[in-house]
Short mmCIF file of C-alpha atoms and ligand atoms in Angstrom, two decimals:
data_model
loop_
_atom_site.label_atom_id
_atom_site.label_comp_id
_atom_site.label_asym_id
_atom_site.label_seq_id
_atom_site.Cartn_x
_atom_site.Cartn_y
_atom_site.Cartn_z
CA MET A 1 3.73 -101.05 -74.08
CA SER A 2 4.51 -104.73 -75.25
CA THR A 3 4.89 -107.41 -73.01
CA GLU A 4 8.56 -107.79 -71.22
CA VAL A 5 10.16 -111.02 -71.73
CA ALA A 6 12.37 -113.03 -69.27
CA ILE A 7 14.67 -116.07 -69.64
CA VAL A 8 13.30 -118.73 -67.11
CA GLY A 9 15.19 -121.82 -68.03
CA ILE A 10 18.57 -122.70 -69.65
CA GLY A 11 19.95 -126.00 -70.90
CA MET A 12 23.28 -126.98 -72.55
CA HIS A 13 24.84 -130.19 -74.26
CA GLU A 14 28.75 -129.65 -73.21
CA PHE A 15 30.63 -128.07 -76.40
CA GLY A 16 33.46 -129.96 -77.91
CA ARG A 17 33.59 -133.51 -79.67
CA THR A 18 31.13 -136.04 -78.51
CA ASP A 19 31.58 -138.97 -80.78
CA GLY A 20 28.39 -141.60 -81.11
CA VAL A 21 26.02 -138.67 -80.24
CA SER A 22 24.24 -136.84 -83.06
CA GLY A 23 23.95 -132.99 -83.07
CA MET A 24 20.32 -133.45 -82.71
CA ASP A 25 20.74 -135.62 -79.65
CA GLN A 26 22.77 -132.78 -78.29
CA GLY A 27 19.98 -130.30 -78.96
CA VAL A 28 17.54 -132.53 -76.96
CA VAL A 29 19.83 -133.00 -74.18
CA ALA A 30 19.86 -129.15 -74.01
CA VAL A 31 16.27 -129.05 -73.99
CA ARG A 32 15.53 -131.45 -71.28
CA ARG A 33 18.07 -129.60 -69.11
CA ALA A 34 16.44 -126.08 -69.67
CA CYS A 35 13.06 -127.79 -68.85
CA ALA A 36 14.64 -128.78 -65.78
CA ASP A 37 16.22 -125.60 -64.90
CA ALA A 38 12.78 -123.76 -65.38
CA GLY A 39 10.92 -126.74 -63.47
CA VAL A 40 8.61 -127.13 -66.65
CA ASN A 41 7.52 -130.11 -68.54
CA TRP A 42 8.05 -130.46 -72.39
CA GLU A 43 4.36 -130.40 -72.67
CA ASP A 44 4.18 -126.91 -70.88
CA ILE A 45 6.01 -125.40 -73.93
CA GLN A 46 3.89 -123.47 -76.15
CA PHE A 47 6.01 -122.93 -78.94
CA ALA A 48 9.69 -123.54 -80.38
CA PHE A 49 12.13 -121.59 -82.82
CA GLY A 50 15.33 -123.85 -83.47
CA GLY A 51 17.85 -124.65 -85.95
CA SER A 52 21.17 -126.29 -86.95
CA MET A 53 23.34 -125.68 -89.96
CA ALA A 54 24.61 -129.26 -90.38
CA ALA A 55 22.85 -131.24 -87.94
CA GLY A 56 19.25 -131.67 -89.56
CA ALA A 57 15.80 -130.08 -88.98
CA ALA A 58 15.21 -129.04 -85.28
CA ASP A 59 11.39 -129.87 -85.29
CA THR A 60 12.15 -133.48 -86.06
CA MET A 61 13.21 -133.63 -82.30
CA VAL A 62 9.72 -133.52 -81.06
CA SER A 63 9.63 -137.21 -81.99
CA LEU A 64 12.06 -137.77 -79.06
CA LEU A 65 11.03 -134.99 -76.86
CA GLY A 66 7.29 -135.65 -77.06
CA LEU A 67 4.56 -135.14 -79.58
CA THR A 68 2.65 -132.32 -77.80
CA GLY A 69 1.42 -130.53 -81.19
CA LEU A 70 3.13 -127.41 -80.32
CA GLN A 71 4.03 -124.76 -82.84
CA PHE A 72 7.49 -125.65 -83.97
CA ILE A 73 9.40 -123.29 -86.63
CA ASN A 74 12.78 -124.28 -87.92
CA VAL A 75 15.20 -121.44 -88.28
CA ALA A 76 18.29 -121.45 -90.86
CA ASN A 77 20.23 -118.16 -90.65
CA GLY A 78 24.05 -119.38 -90.88
CA CYS A 79 26.00 -117.98 -88.05
CA ALA A 80 22.96 -116.07 -86.60
CA THR A 81 20.56 -119.11 -86.58
CA GLY A 82 20.60 -119.01 -82.77
CA GLY A 83 20.37 -115.41 -82.55
CA SER A 84 17.46 -115.61 -84.96
CA ALA A 85 15.68 -118.16 -83.15
CA LEU A 86 16.02 -116.22 -80.07
CA PHE A 87 14.71 -112.95 -81.87
CA SER A 88 11.66 -114.87 -83.02
CA ALA A 89 11.05 -116.31 -79.71
CA TYR A 90 11.32 -112.83 -78.08
CA ASN A 91 9.02 -111.31 -80.51
CA THR A 92 6.51 -114.25 -80.30
CA ILE A 93 6.04 -113.50 -76.54
CA ARG A 94 6.28 -109.66 -76.92
CA SER A 95 3.43 -109.97 -79.18
CA GLY A 96 1.24 -111.75 -76.81
CA VAL A 97 0.51 -114.58 -78.80
CA PHE A 98 2.23 -117.09 -76.43
CA ASP A 99 3.32 -117.02 -72.93
CA LEU A 100 6.09 -119.72 -72.59
CA GLY A 101 8.43 -120.75 -75.52
CA ILE A 102 11.86 -122.09 -76.38
CA ALA A 103 14.43 -121.12 -78.54
CA ILE A 104 17.12 -124.17 -79.59
CA GLY A 105 20.26 -124.22 -81.40
CA PHE A 106 22.66 -127.17 -81.94
CA ASP A 107 25.10 -128.42 -84.44
CA LYS A 108 27.66 -130.94 -85.17
CA HIS A 109 30.49 -130.26 -88.00
CA GLU A 110 33.13 -132.29 -89.75
CA ARG A 111 36.81 -131.68 -88.40
CA GLY A 112 38.94 -128.91 -90.05
CA ALA A 113 38.05 -125.64 -91.42
CA PHE A 114 34.51 -125.25 -92.71
CA ARG A 115 33.83 -126.55 -96.10
CA VAL A 116 32.06 -123.61 -97.98
CA ASN A 117 29.01 -124.45 -99.82
CA THR A 118 29.78 -121.91 -102.64
CA LYS A 119 26.65 -122.61 -104.58
CA GLY A 120 24.45 -122.04 -101.71
CA GLY A 121 26.40 -118.86 -100.95
CA GLY A 122 26.08 -117.53 -104.45
CA LEU A 123 29.15 -117.97 -105.55
CA GLY A 124 30.72 -119.47 -108.83
CA ASP A 125 32.51 -122.69 -108.62
CA TRP A 126 35.97 -121.07 -109.88
CA TYR A 127 35.79 -119.18 -106.52
CA GLY A 128 36.30 -122.46 -104.46
CA ALA A 129 38.33 -123.82 -107.13
CA SER A 130 40.82 -121.07 -107.18
CA GLY A 131 41.36 -121.47 -103.43
CA LEU A 132 39.33 -118.43 -102.38
CA ALA A 133 36.51 -120.18 -100.60
CA LEU A 134 37.88 -119.89 -97.07
CA THR A 135 36.33 -118.05 -93.95
CA THR A 136 39.85 -118.08 -92.51
CA GLN A 137 41.30 -115.89 -95.20
CA PHE A 138 38.64 -113.04 -94.51
CA PHE A 139 39.55 -113.06 -90.94
CA GLY A 140 43.50 -112.79 -91.67
CA MET A 141 42.70 -110.00 -94.39
CA LYS A 142 40.55 -108.13 -92.06
CA ILE A 143 43.05 -108.13 -89.22
CA ASN A 144 45.81 -107.53 -91.20
CA ARG A 145 44.14 -104.24 -92.50
CA TYR A 146 42.98 -103.12 -89.11
CA MET A 147 46.74 -103.76 -87.64
CA HIS A 148 47.96 -101.71 -90.35
CA GLU A 149 45.19 -98.72 -89.69
CA TYR A 150 45.21 -98.89 -85.91
CA GLY A 151 48.59 -100.28 -84.64
CA ILE A 152 47.28 -103.55 -83.20
CA THR A 153 50.24 -106.04 -82.28
CA GLN A 154 50.62 -109.79 -82.56
CA SER A 155 50.92 -109.97 -78.93
CA THR A 156 47.64 -108.39 -78.31
CA LEU A 157 46.02 -111.12 -80.71
CA ALA A 158 47.98 -113.85 -78.52
CA LYS A 159 46.69 -112.54 -75.29
CA VAL A 160 43.17 -112.70 -76.56
CA SER A 161 43.47 -116.32 -77.21
CA GLU A 162 45.72 -116.77 -73.79
CA LYS A 163 42.89 -115.20 -71.98
CA ALA A 164 39.92 -117.65 -73.86
CA PHE A 165 41.90 -120.93 -73.09
CA ARG A 166 42.22 -119.68 -69.29
CA ASN A 167 38.57 -118.81 -68.86
CA GLY A 168 37.72 -122.09 -70.74
CA SER A 169 39.92 -123.91 -68.20
CA MET A 170 37.38 -122.64 -65.50
CA ASN A 171 34.32 -123.71 -67.49
CA PRO A 172 33.06 -127.17 -67.33
CA MET A 173 30.93 -127.05 -70.64
CA ALA A 174 33.88 -125.77 -72.75
CA TRP A 175 35.72 -127.83 -75.09
CA ARG A 176 39.39 -126.86 -74.58
CA ARG A 177 40.16 -126.38 -70.95
CA LYS A 178 43.96 -126.43 -70.80
CA PRO A 179 45.30 -122.92 -70.68
CA ILE A 180 47.84 -122.09 -73.52
CA SER A 181 50.37 -119.10 -72.97
CA GLU A 182 50.94 -116.22 -75.21
CA GLU A 183 54.17 -117.67 -76.37
CA GLU A 184 52.55 -120.82 -77.31
CA VAL A 185 49.82 -119.26 -79.32
CA ILE A 186 52.40 -116.86 -81.39
CA ASN A 187 54.70 -120.25 -81.84
CA SER A 188 51.56 -122.33 -83.31
CA PRO A 189 51.43 -122.99 -87.21
CA MET A 190 50.63 -119.99 -89.11
CA LEU A 191 47.24 -120.74 -90.63
CA SER A 192 46.24 -117.31 -92.47
CA TYR A 193 48.70 -114.65 -91.79
CA PRO A 194 48.76 -112.89 -89.23
CA LEU A 195 46.70 -115.61 -87.41
CA THR A 196 48.13 -118.76 -86.33
CA GLN A 197 46.41 -122.16 -85.20
CA TYR A 198 45.66 -121.05 -81.47
CA MET A 199 44.23 -118.08 -82.75
CA PHE A 200 41.55 -119.38 -84.57
CA CYS A 201 38.60 -121.35 -83.20
CA SER A 202 37.26 -124.69 -84.77
CA PRO A 203 34.20 -126.01 -85.90
CA GLY A 204 32.67 -128.12 -83.43
CA GLU A 205 29.67 -129.78 -81.74
CA GLY A 206 27.08 -128.50 -78.98
CA GLY A 207 23.50 -127.63 -78.26
CA VAL A 208 21.74 -124.90 -76.16
CA ALA A 209 18.25 -124.34 -75.34
CA LEU A 210 16.78 -121.18 -73.59
CA ILE A 211 12.98 -120.94 -72.35
CA LEU A 212 11.40 -117.57 -72.28
CA ALA A 213 8.43 -116.40 -70.67
CA ARG A 214 6.55 -113.29 -70.25
CA ALA A 215 8.09 -111.51 -67.48
CA ASP A 216 5.02 -111.07 -65.57
CA LYS A 217 4.88 -114.95 -65.21
CA ALA A 218 8.33 -115.49 -64.67
CA HIS A 219 8.22 -116.07 -60.86
CA LEU A 220 6.43 -119.16 -61.77
CA TYR A 221 9.51 -120.73 -63.22
CA THR A 222 12.39 -119.08 -61.66
CA ASP A 223 13.21 -116.72 -58.55
CA LYS A 224 15.94 -115.07 -60.97
CA PRO A 225 14.55 -114.00 -64.11
CA ILE A 226 16.97 -112.30 -66.35
CA TYR A 227 15.20 -110.07 -68.81
CA LEU A 228 15.82 -109.79 -72.48
CA ARG A 229 16.09 -106.09 -73.15
CA ALA A 230 16.92 -106.41 -76.94
CA ALA A 231 17.45 -108.99 -79.65
CA VAL A 232 18.45 -107.80 -82.98
CA VAL A 233 19.77 -109.20 -86.22
CA ARG A 234 21.06 -107.27 -89.25
CA SER A 235 22.39 -107.86 -92.58
CA ARG A 236 25.30 -106.27 -94.45
CA ARG A 237 25.16 -102.80 -96.30
CA PHE A 238 26.58 -101.70 -99.36
CA GLY A 239 30.38 -101.05 -98.90
CA SER A 240 30.98 -103.24 -95.90
CA PHE A 241 33.79 -105.84 -95.89
CA GLU A 242 32.46 -109.14 -95.45
CA VAL A 243 33.28 -112.81 -95.41
CA LEU A 244 33.43 -114.74 -98.75
CA ALA A 245 33.19 -111.64 -100.96
CA PRO A 246 34.90 -111.59 -104.69
CA SER A 247 34.97 -107.92 -104.54
CA ILE A 248 34.14 -105.03 -102.12
CA ALA A 249 33.05 -101.50 -102.83
CA LEU A 250 35.76 -98.80 -103.08
CA GLU A 251 33.50 -96.91 -100.50
CA HIS A 252 33.34 -97.80 -96.90
CA ASN A 253 30.48 -98.78 -94.43
CA ALA A 254 30.97 -100.16 -91.21
CA GLY A 255 29.16 -103.26 -91.46
CA PRO A 256 26.18 -104.96 -89.87
CA THR A 257 27.83 -105.58 -86.42
CA VAL A 258 27.62 -101.68 -86.04
CA ASP A 259 24.09 -101.70 -87.17
CA ALA A 260 23.16 -104.32 -84.94
CA SER A 261 24.80 -103.01 -81.95
CA LYS A 262 23.30 -99.42 -82.24
CA ALA A 263 19.73 -100.85 -82.96
CA ALA A 264 20.11 -103.21 -79.74
CA PHE A 265 21.27 -100.24 -77.65
CA GLU A 266 18.32 -98.25 -78.86
CA MET A 267 15.67 -100.92 -78.18
CA ALA A 268 17.17 -101.46 -74.64
CA GLY A 269 17.44 -97.65 -73.96
CA MET A 270 20.86 -98.16 -72.72
CA GLY A 271 24.44 -97.55 -73.96
CA PRO A 272 27.75 -99.35 -73.78
CA LYS A 273 28.80 -97.86 -70.68
CA ASP A 274 25.87 -99.42 -69.22
CA MET A 275 27.11 -102.88 -69.79
CA ASP A 276 28.85 -105.04 -67.24
CA LEU A 277 30.22 -107.60 -69.46
CA ALA A 278 30.23 -108.78 -72.99
CA GLN A 279 30.36 -112.03 -75.07
CA LEU A 280 31.81 -111.02 -78.34
CA GLN A 281 32.11 -112.95 -81.73
CA ASP A 282 35.67 -114.30 -81.47
CA THR A 283 35.86 -116.64 -84.81
CA GLU A 284 39.59 -115.83 -84.15
CA SER A 285 41.45 -113.42 -81.58
CA GLY A 286 41.50 -110.37 -84.22
CA ALA A 287 37.66 -110.55 -84.46
CA GLU A 288 37.13 -110.21 -80.45
CA VAL A 289 39.63 -106.97 -80.81
CA MET A 290 37.65 -105.63 -83.75
CA HIS A 291 34.32 -106.25 -82.56
CA MET A 292 35.23 -104.49 -79.04
CA ALA A 293 35.41 -101.26 -81.07
CA GLU A 294 32.34 -102.15 -83.81
CA ASN A 295 30.01 -102.76 -80.59
CA GLY A 296 30.74 -99.41 -79.24
CA PHE A 297 32.86 -100.54 -76.07
CA CYS A 298 36.17 -98.53 -77.21
CA GLU A 299 37.45 -96.37 -80.00
CA HIS A 300 39.69 -98.17 -82.74
CA GLY A 301 42.90 -98.94 -81.44
CA GLU A 302 42.29 -98.69 -77.99
CA GLN A 303 41.99 -102.30 -77.59
CA GLU A 304 45.73 -102.43 -77.80
CA PHE A 305 46.05 -100.67 -74.44
CA MET A 306 43.00 -102.25 -72.86
CA ILE A 307 43.91 -105.99 -73.68
CA GLN A 308 47.80 -105.30 -72.77
CA ALA A 309 46.59 -103.83 -69.27
CA GLY A 310 43.93 -106.77 -68.73
CA ASP A 311 40.86 -104.56 -69.00
CA THR A 312 38.75 -107.67 -70.58
CA GLU A 313 40.08 -110.48 -68.13
CA ILE A 314 37.58 -111.58 -65.82
CA GLY A 315 38.66 -109.44 -62.98
CA GLY A 316 39.22 -106.52 -65.27
CA LYS A 317 37.27 -103.29 -66.10
CA PHE A 318 35.27 -104.95 -68.76
CA PRO A 319 35.40 -108.63 -68.74
CA VAL A 320 34.79 -110.08 -72.39
CA ASN A 321 34.23 -114.01 -73.29
CA THR A 322 34.07 -115.05 -69.67
CA ASP A 323 33.28 -118.90 -70.89
CA GLY A 324 36.19 -118.90 -73.09
CA GLY A 325 34.23 -117.69 -76.29
CA CYS A 326 34.31 -119.63 -79.63
CA LEU A 327 38.17 -119.87 -79.18
CA ALA A 328 37.69 -122.47 -76.19
CA ASN A 329 34.20 -123.82 -76.77
CA GLY A 330 34.59 -124.17 -80.83
CA GLU A 331 31.90 -123.08 -83.01
CA PRO A 332 28.84 -125.37 -83.74
CA VAL A 333 27.29 -122.71 -85.99
CA GLY A 334 23.53 -123.25 -84.74
CA ALA A 335 24.27 -123.23 -81.03
CA SER A 336 27.03 -120.66 -80.71
CA GLY A 337 25.06 -117.28 -80.53
CA LEU A 338 22.88 -119.18 -77.86
CA ARG A 339 25.90 -120.26 -75.74
CA GLN A 340 26.92 -116.66 -75.38
CA VAL A 341 23.38 -115.87 -73.95
CA TYR A 342 23.69 -119.12 -71.79
CA GLU A 343 26.87 -117.52 -70.32
CA ASN A 344 25.53 -114.21 -69.61
CA VAL A 345 22.12 -115.71 -67.88
CA LEU A 346 24.83 -117.75 -65.45
CA GLN A 347 26.87 -114.32 -64.95
CA LEU A 348 23.54 -112.34 -64.19
CA ARG A 349 22.25 -114.91 -61.70
CA GLY A 350 25.62 -115.27 -59.99
CA GLN A 351 26.03 -118.89 -60.76
CA ALA A 352 29.08 -118.73 -63.12
CA GLY A 353 31.17 -120.48 -60.42
CA ALA A 354 35.11 -120.10 -60.87
CA ARG A 355 34.59 -117.65 -63.69
CA GLN A 356 31.92 -115.51 -61.82
CA VAL A 357 32.61 -111.78 -62.74
CA PRO A 358 32.93 -110.06 -59.46
CA ASN A 359 30.98 -107.14 -58.08
CA ASP A 360 27.46 -108.64 -58.99
CA PRO A 361 26.94 -107.81 -62.58
CA LYS A 362 23.56 -106.49 -63.70
CA THR A 363 23.63 -106.38 -67.52
CA ALA A 364 25.30 -108.34 -70.05
CA TYR A 365 25.68 -108.08 -73.81
CA THR A 366 26.37 -110.85 -76.80
CA HIS A 367 27.24 -110.12 -80.43
CA VAL A 368 27.69 -113.01 -83.00
CA TYR A 369 28.83 -112.32 -86.59
CA GLY A 370 28.97 -114.63 -89.65
CA ALA A 371 28.52 -115.35 -93.45
CA PRO A 372 27.59 -113.75 -95.57
CA GLY A 373 27.86 -110.50 -93.59
CA ILE A 374 25.29 -111.15 -90.66
CA SER A 375 25.37 -109.84 -86.94
CA GLY A 376 23.06 -110.50 -83.93
CA VAL A 377 22.99 -108.66 -80.81
CA THR A 378 21.31 -109.36 -77.51
CA ILE A 379 21.14 -107.21 -74.41
CA LEU A 380 20.19 -109.01 -70.80
CA SER A 381 19.54 -107.51 -67.47
CA ARG A 382 18.32 -108.76 -64.13
CA MET B 1 49.21 -129.10 -123.85
CA SER B 2 46.61 -126.52 -123.91
CA GLN B 3 45.49 -124.03 -121.11
CA VAL B 4 41.93 -123.83 -120.10
CA PRO B 5 40.34 -121.21 -117.84
CA VAL B 6 38.88 -122.45 -114.75
CA THR B 7 35.65 -120.91 -115.82
CA GLU B 8 34.55 -118.96 -118.68
CA GLY B 9 33.30 -115.15 -118.22
CA VAL B 10 35.35 -114.39 -115.34
CA PHE B 11 38.59 -113.19 -117.02
CA THR B 12 39.62 -112.72 -120.86
CA TRP B 13 41.44 -115.98 -122.04
CA PRO B 14 43.56 -116.34 -124.09
CA SER B 15 45.01 -112.95 -124.15
CA ASP B 16 48.34 -111.32 -124.03
CA SER B 17 46.90 -108.54 -121.39
CA PRO B 18 43.97 -110.47 -119.78
CA GLN B 19 41.56 -108.45 -117.90
CA LEU B 20 38.60 -109.41 -115.44
CA ILE B 21 35.26 -109.21 -116.51
CA GLY B 22 32.79 -107.43 -114.33
CA SER B 23 29.44 -105.33 -114.39
CA ARG B 24 28.56 -101.61 -114.36
CA CYS B 25 25.39 -100.29 -113.28
CA VAL B 26 23.58 -98.27 -115.81
CA ALA B 27 22.32 -96.00 -113.51
CA CYS B 28 24.84 -95.12 -110.85
CA GLY B 29 27.95 -96.36 -112.28
CA ASN B 30 28.76 -98.65 -109.65
CA HIS B 31 31.25 -101.42 -110.51
CA MET B 32 30.80 -105.24 -109.42
CA PHE B 33 33.05 -108.47 -109.72
CA PRO B 34 32.08 -111.10 -111.23
CA VAL B 35 29.25 -110.31 -113.76
CA GLN B 36 25.95 -109.86 -111.84
CA GLN B 37 22.41 -108.46 -112.60
CA GLY B 38 21.05 -105.93 -110.18
CA CYS B 39 23.12 -103.03 -108.33
CA PRO B 40 23.61 -103.57 -104.56
CA LYS B 41 24.40 -99.72 -104.23
CA CYS B 42 21.35 -98.12 -105.83
CA THR B 43 18.90 -101.27 -106.47
CA ALA B 44 18.63 -100.72 -110.21
CA ALA B 45 18.14 -103.99 -112.25
CA GLU B 46 20.21 -103.11 -115.40
CA THR B 47 23.79 -103.58 -115.33
CA GLU B 48 26.32 -103.78 -118.48
CA GLU B 49 29.50 -105.65 -118.67
CA VAL B 50 32.69 -103.91 -118.41
CA LEU B 51 36.85 -105.17 -118.45
CA LEU B 52 38.36 -104.28 -115.25
CA GLY B 53 41.78 -102.55 -114.85
CA ARG B 54 44.61 -104.58 -114.96
CA ARG B 55 46.45 -102.73 -112.37
CA GLY B 56 45.68 -101.75 -108.73
CA THR B 57 47.26 -101.47 -105.15
CA LEU B 58 47.06 -104.07 -102.46
CA TRP B 59 44.68 -103.12 -99.82
CA THR B 60 45.16 -106.19 -97.61
CA TRP B 61 46.63 -109.43 -97.88
CA THR B 62 46.89 -112.96 -95.98
CA VAL B 63 48.76 -116.33 -96.88
CA GLN B 64 46.81 -119.60 -97.17
CA GLY B 65 48.99 -121.58 -95.10
CA PHE B 66 47.14 -124.88 -95.21
CA PRO B 67 45.69 -127.07 -98.12
CA PRO B 68 42.27 -125.80 -98.61
CA LYS B 69 39.49 -128.76 -98.84
CA ALA B 70 39.05 -130.40 -102.15
CA PRO B 71 36.55 -130.03 -103.36
CA PRO B 72 35.91 -127.20 -103.96
CA TYR B 73 39.94 -126.40 -104.30
CA ALA B 74 41.38 -127.50 -107.52
CA GLY B 75 44.66 -126.94 -106.83
CA ASN B 76 47.65 -129.27 -105.03
CA VAL B 77 46.44 -130.34 -101.59
CA ASP B 78 49.07 -132.91 -100.88
CA PRO B 79 50.33 -131.86 -97.53
CA LYS B 80 53.71 -132.84 -98.63
CA THR B 81 54.04 -130.68 -101.75
CA PHE B 82 51.42 -128.02 -100.92
CA GLU B 83 52.75 -124.46 -101.46
CA ALA B 84 51.27 -121.66 -99.39
CA PHE B 85 49.60 -118.91 -101.73
CA GLY B 86 49.01 -115.26 -101.16
CA VAL B 87 45.32 -113.83 -101.10
CA GLY B 88 44.54 -110.46 -101.13
CA TYR B 89 42.24 -107.63 -102.22
CA VAL B 90 43.43 -105.34 -104.91
CA GLU B 91 41.83 -101.93 -105.22
CA LEU B 92 41.34 -100.98 -109.01
CA PRO B 93 41.07 -97.16 -109.16
CA GLY B 94 37.71 -95.57 -109.66
CA GLN B 95 36.18 -99.25 -110.04
CA LEU B 96 36.15 -101.70 -107.16
CA LYS B 97 38.38 -103.81 -104.61
CA VAL B 98 38.72 -107.60 -106.10
CA GLU B 99 39.79 -110.46 -104.27
CA SER B 100 42.30 -112.71 -106.04
CA ARG B 101 45.28 -115.10 -105.19
CA LEU B 102 48.78 -113.25 -105.19
CA THR B 103 51.75 -114.95 -106.83
CA GLU B 104 53.81 -113.82 -103.99
CA ALA B 105 53.40 -115.72 -100.53
CA ASP B 106 56.28 -114.27 -98.60
CA PRO B 107 55.03 -111.75 -95.79
CA GLU B 108 58.35 -110.10 -96.11
CA LYS B 109 57.53 -109.35 -99.55
CA LEU B 110 53.78 -108.30 -99.43
CA ARG B 111 52.97 -104.63 -98.05
CA ILE B 112 49.84 -102.91 -98.13
CA GLY B 113 49.65 -99.96 -100.84
CA MET B 114 52.10 -101.85 -103.15
CA GLU B 115 51.59 -101.83 -106.91
CA MET B 116 49.88 -104.99 -108.38
CA GLU B 117 49.12 -106.39 -111.97
CA LEU B 118 46.53 -109.20 -113.32
CA VAL B 119 48.44 -112.37 -114.46
CA ILE B 120 47.30 -115.68 -115.40
CA VAL B 121 48.50 -118.64 -113.13
CA PRO B 122 48.50 -122.43 -113.61
CA LEU B 123 46.20 -124.23 -111.16
CA SER B 124 46.02 -128.04 -111.62
CA LYS B 125 45.67 -130.46 -114.61
CA ASP B 126 42.26 -131.68 -116.02
CA SER B 127 41.72 -135.33 -116.94
CA ASP B 128 42.76 -134.59 -120.46
CA GLY B 129 46.31 -133.20 -119.54
CA ASN B 130 44.84 -129.62 -120.20
CA GLU B 131 46.42 -126.86 -117.79
CA ILE B 132 43.70 -125.31 -115.73
CA VAL B 133 44.44 -121.62 -115.20
CA THR B 134 43.08 -119.08 -113.07
CA PHE B 135 43.67 -115.20 -112.26
CA ALA B 136 46.17 -113.82 -109.97
CA PHE B 137 47.80 -110.32 -109.13
CA ALA B 138 51.41 -109.98 -108.83
CA PRO B 139 53.72 -107.49 -107.58
CA VAL B 140 54.96 -104.99 -110.04
CA ALA B 141 58.51 -105.06 -110.40
ZN1 LIG C 1 23.58 -98.64 -109.35
#
């Protein structure tokens, strides 16, 4: 049996806009806070995996943290950068190579919608020139089709945003901490039909660091170790409908989220019904709706009733995006997946304050999705 | 003033009945757009060029409600005069679904399943005064 892995320290730099502080420096703050949380010094860390999309090569931060000679590997994997760093750190400990390491994600993006690098994405210049290189369009088109097939209403999309901003208002690390009503969400400017401004998250800034240890040594660092039961990253298969695709096949495949979710549950030896709460990719409110079903937490179409009934609220049957998700935190791409894990660690330790999920949750799930059709899932338990 | 395509090799132009240029897998018959080498369906390396059908049905759609960032966008980004444009996937029978601008941008007039046809539309002007054109799908009247 391979070595079990525990998260023994967590650190975060506030998400949002921090003028005058680079993305890299926000990552450094997150690392220092994670070390303090675990009660370790930087020189105790044996290895690191880290990455950002737009804020520089992670390994250069050793000049600020200390030149200890540790093994530091940069990770660049789009929206799954944080998840990939965590996957790599998890397996490094499981394999027995090292006992104590860190996964780091940080970023800082320009204001407004993401400017897509069409060349880097293997797309011709004509694609962007013709007005098609916007990730926002994909999300509008995917949820529009989904609403047509499964009867999801615009009110339900707006309720997802309303919940996100309400949860964000209880999260001191969140960017958007002002509650916004369902009506305000619906009446905000239509950006990409049927999605309005307050249904979309914005590119932002922030950093997260997670310290991992062999489970049998976790007690050295914390009296509340949280065990990483699964960490999985999957890419798309033929026939799936993905962001920034000039064409898609006639035949349909469910996509990388379904594959990553199944693999993670198998790895953990658990199923969707065993999860007490989840953080699901909510690039926009429709994504949260669709990802509830793609990750196995309900049947397609059931979200309409569940969300209208309040099931995904913090006090509901199955809380989703308890920290406000991407909608309230923004999306610093390199850090976003690790933010979800950070929140789940707080929830499982019972340290989530005003937004603590009641009844002592024991298991928690995270899911990221992004370009060019990649998904990452983790499962944590106490 | 002459019209120049936004790129060569994506659609036939000039033409009275323009068509998108795609690829077909020699081994399994899978269609791809734009032209590419290698088949994502069966992993075969050999593909041949094929002209795609001009008509299909709207599979899904949205409306681009704000000016895209320029570059890469080559069209009008002036917030005062920007006009929203439709974007959708059109299902070409027996081939594939292609992503495209739509000539219609009114949500009241777009519905999944409606008949669409390929047209060529103006996008912007280049420094020589030529009109740059790209492809779009228009509802069949
Ligand atoms: Zn083939």
